[in-house]
C-alpha cells in the first residue's frame, strides 16, 4: 500500500501535558470509562465523502484541497487511490469505522449498470482493506441527491422513473452494505422536500417517501440484512423545505406510516441547529422516544444559516451530547461519524489530521465530563428533587391515572397557594463549567 | 349599552373604489364566493386579549393604548366595561365570532374560587350580550402561562400542585366554553416547554402533557361538550423551547400518545415562521393529515425573531392561506381569529378599526384570489401534469404496492436515462401575481 | 449569428389582459411614467454569470441546466457561443444592459497573461456584438473569489502576492470596462472577510482593503475611466464574516478611509435580508446619504439563511424599491441588474425567459405603483403632517441649533404632558395594498 | 442599614477546589494577572435595573421574583429599600461598580419636575451609600424608552416636544452622573429607530439623533463632566430597526456627524449576536478603531431571536472577550457591567448571588485564559507568521504606498503561481480549548 501521508506516523495518546499537535491529549482508545473503553463508547467513524472526496468547493469557489492523489486522471484509478489513502488515514488516526455513499467511492458510469459495476469494484477493494486493517463499516447509504436526475427529489420525485432509479440504487447499496458487514443503513433525503408549494403535491410525495422506506425494509429482510435503519433529519438545504425536518417531525412521520419499529434516527449536530434546536435537544427527544440510533458529529455556526459541517470542537456541545449518549446506554450499533469537513482555507493534508484530532479529543473530553456528571449525580439529584412531587400524593395519583379533572379541581381548590423552588439555571451552568474544566 | 366608540358607525362594504378608511373594500359578508358567502368562508373572530385587554406594553416599555374605559379602577367594573365595548366593537366591525382566555375577561382573585367566580360573572354578561348581538364564541381557553405559578409550566410543571391547579382551570374553562356555545377549545402551551435541559425531565413532562390532554378530553365527554379540541403549535417564546414546536411535531406527539382522534390544530401564521416554516406549509401539512382545525390570523416579521402578532395585510400570505383553506373544504367549526395586536405606536381606538379592516380586507381579497385559482385550475393542471407518471405504468404499480426493489431495479436498468420537465417556479410566481392583482 | 433560442421570438409588451407567458404584461419600454420612459427608469441589466455561466449546481448537487451550447468542449469556443447566445437572449428580452466578471466570459489560463488574453479575445467579440445590438455594459468587475488563490481573501489576503495578483486583475478589468463603455465598476468582496478571528489580523486586512480601493481609484483617473465605482455589501457567505457587511458598515468604512467621495453602493436585495435589513431599508439608508448607486435585483427567502438569488417577483419589494429609486431621482448611471438565477429545477432554456419576464414585469409593476404613490403624495402627506412639529416653534429652534439642553429643559418643564398621534401602521399597509393592486 | 440578604455573608474567593456555591472559584480581586489585579482588569459593575428593579416579567407573564422589599407600597420608600438592598448586595458580592437609568432608581412623578425631584432624593441617598461602601458609579444614563411618551422615539420622535423632554432628562442625568462621580455616560437608543418606513422620515430622524448627542456633549463640557460618552449599539428590539445597529453602523454614524472624537462604544454581547456578529467581532472592530469603551457583560441564546440578557457563563465567550480587552489595554474608564437578568424561573434572592458568581467566575476564568494566551503568544506567533509577507518585498511596498496597479500588475505577471499556507482553523480551535481548560 502506497504511503499517501508520509509526513504522519500513527497518532498516539500522549496525555494532557503533550504539546504535540499530532497526538491525542484526551482520546486514549483503551482507557476504561465507566463500563467500557473510550473506543467502545465513542465508536468514531470517518465520513468518506468529506475527507476523501470533498475538495473544499463552496457556492462561490472551486476546490482548494491539495491531495497527493490529485494528479491521477483515470476515474477508477483515482477511486482506488482514495481507498488506499482512506484506510491509511484511518489506521494512522485509530478510527475504527467509516461511512460512505455509493457514489463517493466510485465514478458514475454512462448507465446504471456501469455505475453499479464501478461501485462493486471498489467494494471488493474495501473488503480486502477492511480485512487487512480491521476497520469496519458503520453505515452505508446511496447518494440520491447530487445527480441532476434527482433535482425534483428521489423517492419524492414527480417522475416515477426517478423513484424506480432510486430504488435500484438503494437495493444495491443495501447489498453492498451487507456485503461489507455494515452495522446500519442511513437515509438522508437531501432532495426529499420541495422548492415551492406552487408546484408540489405534498401528500403524494410523503406517501411515496413512506412507500420507498417500506420497500427498503422489506428488501433488507429478504436478503437478511440485519443492520439498523436510520433516518437523518435536516430542515432545509439544499431544498427550501425537507420533509425530515427534525426529530419531532420524523417521529410523527414514522408513526403515521407504520415505520416506527424499523427506523431509528441519525442526528447531525448542524442539522439540529438549522432546525432551531440544540444538538442536545434532538438527542434527548430521540433518546426518550427510544429512537436515538447514531450521530453525525460536527458543529455548525449558529450565526450562519447554512450547513457548515465544521469539526466539533465545542466542549459544551460534546459534553452534553455524551451525557445523552451515556444515558442512552451508548449508541451501538450506531456511532459518532465525523460528518465534518475541513475549512476551505485548511487545504493541506495535515489539516485532515489536525481536524480529526480536534474532534476526537473534544468528544473524548466530553465523554469524561459526562461520565463524571453521571457518577456524581449532581444534576440528577437536583432534577430528582425538583420533580419529587410526582412520586407521592396528588402527583402519584395523576401519574397512575387515578384522578380526573373533577378530583383535581377539588384538590386545587384546597391547594391554590402554590410554592415553587427556583430552577437555578445560572447555578447549574456554573456547575457544568466545573465538570468541563475538571474532566 | 354605553357607546364606547362614538366616532365610528358600523363599518360597511363600499367596494374597490372607496377611499373611506372606515369601509371594507373587499369584505362583503353576504357576497357568494363559490358555494358559500364570504362570512361563511372566513368565519372572522376577534381576539379578546389583544383587542380588549392588551395595552401595548412590550419588554422595554409600558402600555401606550388610550381607551375610553381606562379610567375605571374597580377591576370587575373594568371587566364589564370591556365586555360592552368588545361587543359594540364586533357589531360595528361585523365580526361574528370572538375567542378568549378565562383570565382575559375577569381579574384573578385571591383564591382560585374567587377567580372562577369573577369569570362566571362576566360569562353571564357575555351570554346576554351574545344573545343580544348574535355574536358567537369561536373558542375558549384557559390562560395557564401568565401567572408566576406557571413559571415552570402548567401541565409540564415539576410541581404536581400546578398540574392540579391547571386542571381545575381547564375544567372550568371547558364548562364556560360549553355554556357559551363555544365551537372549539384551544390549548396553547405557553409554558409547556423548558428553559434549560440541565434541570428538565423531558420524558415526564411530555407524559404529563399527554395526561393533561387526555383528562380534558375525558371531561368534555362527561359534560357533553362536543366542540373541537385544538392544539396551537409554537416553537419558542416565552420558553426557550416549547413542546408543541410545529405541526409536524404535534402530529408526532398526538400519535405517540393516542390523542390523534381527539385533536386538530390551530395554526398561527407568526408561529409558523418562528419555526422556520411558511404559513402555507403548516396549513398544508395539517390539511393533508386531516387535522387543519382553525387559524390564528396574523403575520410576523421574518426579519425579527419574536412573535410580533401583526395584523395580516400581506396578500401573498392571505391568498395562499385561503387556497389551503378552500382545499380543506373550509375551516368550520374553526375560523380565522385575529390573534393580532395593533402596533404600540397605533395607540388610538381608531387603530383597532383600521387594523381589523386591513386584516379582513386582506383575507377577503385572498379568498377571491384563491377561489379564482381553484376555478381556473391553472395551478392544479400544472401539478396534475407534473405528477402524471404516477397514474399509469411503473408509477401506478408503485402506488398500488405491486413492485418491490427487485422489480424496480430491473425497470430502472432498462430506463436509466431520465428526462425531466421544469418545475417552472418563476413562471408560477408570475401567475400568482396575476391572480392576486386581478382578484 | 447562430440562433440559440429558436423557440422564442422577441418578447413583446401585450398588456394586462395577455395570457401569453412569453409576453410582458407590465413592462412597456417606451411607456412614459412621470418624466421618463420605463426603459430609462428601470435600466434593466442581465447578469452574465448566472444566466450564461451558471448551471444550477448547489452544495449538494451538480449542474442541472440544459443549454444548447453544452456540447461545445473547447473552452474558448464555448465562451464565444455563450457570448452570441447572451446577446441573442438580451435582444429577444429587450434588456438594454449587461454586467459581467472577467472570468465569467473566458476561461482562466495557465498563467495570468494567458487568462487576460482569453478575456481580451472575448471582449473584442463583445465590442462587436454591442455595436451590432446597441446593448450596453452597466458594469464590469473582476472575480477575485472563486479561484483557490483567493481562499484567504484577495485585497485582504495574508499573502501579499495575492493582493498583487488581484491588483493586476482589477487593472485589467478597469481597462476592459472602459474599453466597452461600462458605466460603473463594482467591487463585491466575496472573500474579503474572515473565517475565524483566531488567525486574523483584522486591522491590517481592513487597511489593505482600503489601499486596494484607493489604488483602483487612482488608476481609473490615470486611464480616464469616468464610470462610477460601487461597493456591494454582503454580510456573510462565502466567508463567515464579510467586511462590507451592509450599507451602514460600508458608509463607516468609506468615511474612515477617505473613500466617501469615490464610491457609491450597489445594493442587492438578498444581501440586505441576510444582514437583517429589508431591501427598502438599505436603499433608504444609501439614498439619504447620497450613495445609492445601483441595484442587484433579486430576492431571497427570509426563512433561509443563504443567498438564494431568486428572481424578484414580490410586488411589495419591487414597489418599495422603486419608491426609493424614484425619490433618488433614478439610479443612472446605475441600473437594475438581475443578479438572480433560475431555480435548479427550472433547468430548461425557456425558464431563463420566464424568469426574466417575471422579474421585469414585477419591477415595471412596482414602478407604476411607486409613481402613483408619489403622484398622489398620500404617504408623503401623512409623513409631513406627522413631523410638522419640526417646522416651527421648539422644533425649528432645535433644527436651527438655537437651543441647548438648558433651554430645552426649561421648555420641557413647561410642556411635559406630551400628546401624540398614532403611527397608523396598519392603515398605511392597507393603503399600500391598494396602490399595488391598482397599479 | 437593614439586612436584606441575611442568608448570605460576603462571598469570598475559595479557589478551584471549593464546592461552596456561594464562593468564588476563580475571581480573586487582589490576584495580580499580568500588570494589574483582577479587580482592576475586570471592573465589574451591577446593573441596577435588572437586579433591583426587574421582577421577571416577560411578554407572556407577570413578574415572578420574590424580594424582601416587595411588600413596601409607598414608591419612594420602595426606592430607598432597593437602594439599601443594592449596596448590601454589591458589598457582599465584592462588586465595585454599578450602573443605572434615572427612572430605575425612583418613581416617575406627575410632572417632569416631580420626577427629577424623586430621582434627586435617591441620588442623595446613593451618595451616602457610595461614600460608606466605597462602591462607585461606572455609568449613568436616562431611560428614554419605557414611558409611552417615547413610543415613537426620543431624539428621533416625530414630535419635537418629546425631543425637548428627552433633552431635559439627559441634562439632569448628566448632572447626577457628575454628582456621583460617574466615569461614563451611556446612550442606548431603545426607541431610536422605526417600526415601518411607511411613516418614517429617516433622514430627519438621524439628523436629530446627531443633534441630540451634540447637545449632550456641549452640556457636559459646560458643566465640567469629564466622563466618557458611550453609545450602545443594538440592531432591533423593541423597534423593528434601531439606528445604532452595530459597531460598524455606529462608526459610520459618528463619522458622518462629526461625533467620532466624543464617543466610544459600549458593546453588549447579546446585542452583537442579534446583529449577526460574535461578541468578539464587535469588540475587535471597536478596538482596532480605537473606540472600545465599555462592555455590557451578558450572553444571548443564538437560537432565539430576542434579547435574553442571560448571565455570561460561556467560557469561550469570556476568554475571547478578555483577549480583546487585554489587547485594548483594558477597558478603563469603562468596565464589565452585568446587563443580565436571572431567568424568570430563578426567582429567589439566592439566584441573584448564584448568577453574579457564575458571571464573575466565568470572566475571571476568561481573563486567566486570555492572559496566558498573550503571554505564550501562541496565537500571535501564528498570525505574525501568517502575515509576514507584508513586512518586506512587495507587501511592504504596498503598505508604504510605493506601488500602483501598474507596478503590481507587472509583479503579478512574474509571480502568478501563488503558494498558500493553511489557515489551520481546526488546530487553532483545539489550542483554544487547551487554554480554556488549563486556565
PDB file of C-alpha atoms in Angstrom, chain C residues 218-355:
ATOM      1  CA  UNK C 218      -6.041  56.253  -8.821  1.00  0.00           C
ATOM      2  CA  UNK C 219      -5.655  54.014 -11.812  1.00  0.00           C
ATOM      3  CA  UNK C 220      -9.119  54.862 -13.100  1.00  0.00           C
ATOM      4  CA  UNK C 221      -8.130  58.512 -13.105  1.00  0.00           C
ATOM      5  CA  UNK C 222      -4.892  57.669 -14.808  1.00  0.00           C
ATOM      6  CA  UNK C 223      -6.613  55.896 -17.701  1.00  0.00           C
ATOM      7  CA  UNK C 224      -9.568  58.253 -17.831  1.00  0.00           C
ATOM      8  CA  UNK C 225     -12.208  55.793 -16.725  1.00  0.00           C
ATOM      9  CA  UNK C 226     -15.050  58.011 -15.575  1.00  0.00           C
ATOM     10  CA  UNK C 227     -17.570  55.384 -14.578  1.00  0.00           C
ATOM     11  CA  UNK C 228     -18.963  55.236 -11.072  1.00  0.00           C
ATOM     12  CA  UNK C 229     -17.232  52.995  -8.534  1.00  0.00           C
ATOM     13  CA  UNK C 230     -19.591  50.860  -6.475  1.00  0.00           C
ATOM     14  CA  UNK C 231     -19.205  48.666  -3.424  1.00  0.00           C
ATOM     15  CA  UNK C 232     -21.662  45.842  -2.965  1.00  0.00           C
ATOM     16  CA  UNK C 233     -22.268  44.949   0.676  1.00  0.00           C
ATOM     17  CA  UNK C 234     -22.897  41.428   1.877  1.00  0.00           C
ATOM     18  CA  UNK C 235     -22.777  40.272   5.476  1.00  0.00           C
ATOM     19  CA  UNK C 236     -21.538  36.706   5.080  1.00  0.00           C
ATOM     20  CA  UNK C 237     -21.260  33.824   2.668  1.00  0.00           C
ATOM     21  CA  UNK C 238     -18.964  32.532   1.443  1.00  0.00           C
ATOM     22  CA  UNK C 239     -16.913  33.766   4.424  1.00  0.00           C
ATOM     23  CA  UNK C 240     -18.207  33.688   7.958  1.00  0.00           C
ATOM     24  CA  UNK C 241     -17.974  37.445   8.109  1.00  0.00           C
ATOM     25  CA  UNK C 242     -17.503  39.876   5.262  1.00  0.00           C
ATOM     26  CA  UNK C 243     -16.129  43.326   5.887  1.00  0.00           C
ATOM     27  CA  UNK C 244     -18.677  45.066   3.649  1.00  0.00           C
ATOM     28  CA  UNK C 245     -21.476  43.839   5.932  1.00  0.00           C
ATOM     29  CA  UNK C 246     -24.222  46.282   4.968  1.00  0.00           C
ATOM     30  CA  UNK C 247     -24.769  49.874   3.872  1.00  0.00           C
ATOM     31  CA  UNK C 248     -24.177  51.288   7.350  1.00  0.00           C
ATOM     32  CA  UNK C 249     -20.903  49.430   7.738  1.00  0.00           C
ATOM     33  CA  UNK C 250     -19.657  50.392   4.289  1.00  0.00           C
ATOM     34  CA  UNK C 251     -20.545  54.013   4.992  1.00  0.00           C
ATOM     35  CA  UNK C 252     -18.341  53.919   8.068  1.00  0.00           C
ATOM     36  CA  UNK C 253     -15.539  52.208   6.210  1.00  0.00           C
ATOM     37  CA  UNK C 254     -15.576  54.695   3.322  1.00  0.00           C
ATOM     38  CA  UNK C 255     -15.535  57.618   5.744  1.00  0.00           C
ATOM     39  CA  UNK C 256     -12.757  56.143   7.864  1.00  0.00           C
ATOM     40  CA  UNK C 257     -10.502  55.661   4.886  1.00  0.00           C
ATOM     41  CA  UNK C 258     -11.251  58.792   2.877  1.00  0.00           C
ATOM     42  CA  UNK C 259     -13.082  56.936   0.131  1.00  0.00           C
ATOM     43  CA  UNK C 260     -16.504  58.524   0.573  1.00  0.00           C
ATOM     44  CA  UNK C 261     -16.194  60.743  -2.495  1.00  0.00           C
ATOM     45  CA  UNK C 262     -15.250  57.955  -4.839  1.00  0.00           C
ATOM     46  CA  UNK C 263     -17.737  55.221  -4.099  1.00  0.00           C
ATOM     47  CA  UNK C 264     -21.441  54.638  -4.167  1.00  0.00           C
ATOM     48  CA  UNK C 265     -23.218  51.456  -3.219  1.00  0.00           C
ATOM     49  CA  UNK C 266     -24.636  48.609  -5.244  1.00  0.00           C
ATOM     50  CA  UNK C 267     -27.402  47.151  -3.128  1.00  0.00           C
ATOM     51  CA  UNK C 268     -28.527  43.569  -3.523  1.00  0.00           C
ATOM     52  CA  UNK C 269     -31.937  42.683  -2.135  1.00  0.00           C
ATOM     53  CA  UNK C 270     -30.886  39.247  -0.903  1.00  0.00           C
ATOM     54  CA  UNK C 271     -27.774  40.612   0.790  1.00  0.00           C
ATOM     55  CA  UNK C 272     -29.932  43.144   2.615  1.00  0.00           C
ATOM     56  CA  UNK C 273     -32.113  40.468   4.159  1.00  0.00           C
ATOM     57  CA  UNK C 274     -29.125  38.276   5.046  1.00  0.00           C
ATOM     58  CA  UNK C 275     -27.857  41.260   7.063  1.00  0.00           C
ATOM     59  CA  UNK C 276     -31.197  41.535   8.856  1.00  0.00           C
ATOM     60  CA  UNK C 277     -32.499  44.518   6.901  1.00  0.00           C
ATOM     61  CA  UNK C 278     -35.294  44.978   4.441  1.00  0.00           C
ATOM     62  CA  UNK C 279     -34.240  45.827   0.909  1.00  0.00           C
ATOM     63  CA  UNK C 280     -36.016  49.149   1.301  1.00  0.00           C
ATOM     64  CA  UNK C 281     -34.023  49.927   4.439  1.00  0.00           C
ATOM     65  CA  UNK C 282     -30.741  49.551   2.653  1.00  0.00           C
ATOM     66  CA  UNK C 283     -31.948  51.622  -0.298  1.00  0.00           C
ATOM     67  CA  UNK C 284     -33.240  54.313   2.046  1.00  0.00           C
ATOM     68  CA  UNK C 285     -30.078  54.489   4.121  1.00  0.00           C
ATOM     69  CA  UNK C 286     -27.957  54.762   0.993  1.00  0.00           C
ATOM     70  CA  UNK C 287     -30.297  57.269  -0.585  1.00  0.00           C
ATOM     71  CA  UNK C 288     -30.375  59.729   2.284  1.00  0.00           C
ATOM     72  CA  UNK C 289     -26.602  59.510   2.472  1.00  0.00           C
ATOM     73  CA  UNK C 290     -26.307  60.245  -1.233  1.00  0.00           C
ATOM     74  CA  UNK C 291     -24.631  56.975  -2.062  1.00  0.00           C
ATOM     75  CA  UNK C 292     -27.344  54.886  -3.697  1.00  0.00           C
ATOM     76  CA  UNK C 293     -25.612  53.875  -6.892  1.00  0.00           C
ATOM     77  CA  UNK C 294     -27.086  50.723  -8.373  1.00  0.00           C
ATOM     78  CA  UNK C 295     -29.133  47.657  -7.550  1.00  0.00           C
ATOM     79  CA  UNK C 296     -28.735  43.910  -7.808  1.00  0.00           C
ATOM     80  CA  UNK C 297     -32.337  42.998  -8.382  1.00  0.00           C
ATOM     81  CA  UNK C 298     -33.220  39.646  -6.908  1.00  0.00           C
ATOM     82  CA  UNK C 299     -34.969  38.285  -3.873  1.00  0.00           C
ATOM     83  CA  UNK C 300     -34.071  35.956  -1.049  1.00  0.00           C
ATOM     84  CA  UNK C 301     -36.161  33.656   1.061  1.00  0.00           C
ATOM     85  CA  UNK C 302     -36.255  35.145   4.530  1.00  0.00           C
ATOM     86  CA  UNK C 303     -36.728  31.717   6.050  1.00  0.00           C
ATOM     87  CA  UNK C 304     -33.461  30.525   4.527  1.00  0.00           C
ATOM     88  CA  UNK C 305     -30.076  31.669   5.734  1.00  0.00           C
ATOM     89  CA  UNK C 306     -28.145  31.673   2.497  1.00  0.00           C
ATOM     90  CA  UNK C 307     -28.071  33.680  -0.686  1.00  0.00           C
ATOM     91  CA  UNK C 308     -30.762  32.140  -2.856  1.00  0.00           C
ATOM     92  CA  UNK C 309     -30.587  34.803  -5.573  1.00  0.00           C
ATOM     93  CA  UNK C 310     -34.141  34.231  -6.739  1.00  0.00           C
ATOM     94  CA  UNK C 311     -35.752  36.252  -9.474  1.00  0.00           C
ATOM     95  CA  UNK C 312     -37.642  39.160  -7.921  1.00  0.00           C
ATOM     96  CA  UNK C 313     -41.380  38.626  -8.114  1.00  0.00           C
ATOM     97  CA  UNK C 314     -42.639  40.059  -4.821  1.00  0.00           C
ATOM     98  CA  UNK C 315     -44.621  43.177  -5.647  1.00  0.00           C
ATOM     99  CA  UNK C 316     -44.228  44.670  -2.171  1.00  0.00           C
ATOM    100  CA  UNK C 317     -40.495  44.590  -2.567  1.00  0.00           C
ATOM    101  CA  UNK C 318     -40.412  45.928  -6.103  1.00  0.00           C
ATOM    102  CA  UNK C 319     -42.874  48.712  -5.283  1.00  0.00           C
ATOM    103  CA  UNK C 320     -40.981  49.905  -2.224  1.00  0.00           C
ATOM    104  CA  UNK C 321     -37.678  49.609  -4.055  1.00  0.00           C
ATOM    105  CA  UNK C 322     -38.927  51.715  -6.942  1.00  0.00           C
ATOM    106  CA  UNK C 323     -40.338  54.190  -4.419  1.00  0.00           C
ATOM    107  CA  UNK C 324     -36.838  54.761  -3.046  1.00  0.00           C
ATOM    108  CA  UNK C 325     -35.322  54.819  -6.509  1.00  0.00           C
ATOM    109  CA  UNK C 326     -37.773  57.442  -7.742  1.00  0.00           C
ATOM    110  CA  UNK C 327     -37.057  59.536  -4.657  1.00  0.00           C
ATOM    111  CA  UNK C 328     -33.383  59.120  -5.523  1.00  0.00           C
ATOM    112  CA  UNK C 329     -34.047  60.696  -8.903  1.00  0.00           C
ATOM    113  CA  UNK C 330     -33.345  57.366 -10.534  1.00  0.00           C
ATOM    114  CA  UNK C 331     -30.326  55.106 -10.479  1.00  0.00           C
ATOM    115  CA  UNK C 332     -28.346  56.280 -13.508  1.00  0.00           C
ATOM    116  CA  UNK C 333     -25.553  55.634 -14.220  1.00  0.00           C
ATOM    117  CA  UNK C 334     -26.543  52.563 -12.199  1.00  0.00           C
ATOM    118  CA  UNK C 335     -29.375  50.224 -13.063  1.00  0.00           C
ATOM    119  CA  UNK C 336     -31.370  47.162 -12.065  1.00  0.00           C
ATOM    120  CA  UNK C 337     -29.169  44.168 -12.643  1.00  0.00           C
ATOM    121  CA  UNK C 338     -30.838  40.756 -12.360  1.00  0.00           C
ATOM    122  CA  UNK C 339     -28.311  39.105 -10.098  1.00  0.00           C
ATOM    123  CA  UNK C 340     -30.665  36.180  -9.975  1.00  0.00           C
ATOM    124  CA  UNK C 341     -30.559  32.608 -11.054  1.00  0.00           C
ATOM    125  CA  UNK C 342     -33.294  30.268 -12.150  1.00  0.00           C
ATOM    126  CA  UNK C 343     -34.027  27.560  -9.589  1.00  0.00           C
ATOM    127  CA  UNK C 344     -32.102  24.326 -10.083  1.00  0.00           C
ATOM    128  CA  UNK C 345     -35.371  22.673 -11.068  1.00  0.00           C
ATOM    129  CA  UNK C 346     -36.040  25.374 -13.692  1.00  0.00           C
ATOM    130  CA  UNK C 347     -33.423  23.863 -15.911  1.00  0.00           C
ATOM    131  CA  UNK C 348     -34.821  24.466 -19.367  1.00  0.00           C
ATOM    132  CA  UNK C 349     -33.778  27.380 -21.602  1.00  0.00           C
ATOM    133  CA  UNK C 350     -37.363  28.605 -21.551  1.00  0.00           C
ATOM    134  CA  UNK C 351     -37.050  29.220 -17.816  1.00  0.00           C
ATOM    135  CA  UNK C 352     -34.481  31.922 -18.498  1.00  0.00           C
ATOM    136  CA  UNK C 353     -37.169  33.772 -20.418  1.00  0.00           C
ATOM    137  CA  UNK C 354     -39.965  33.134 -17.952  1.00  0.00           C
ATOM    138  CA  UNK C 355     -37.777  34.202 -15.056  1.00  0.00           C
TER     139      UNK C 355
END
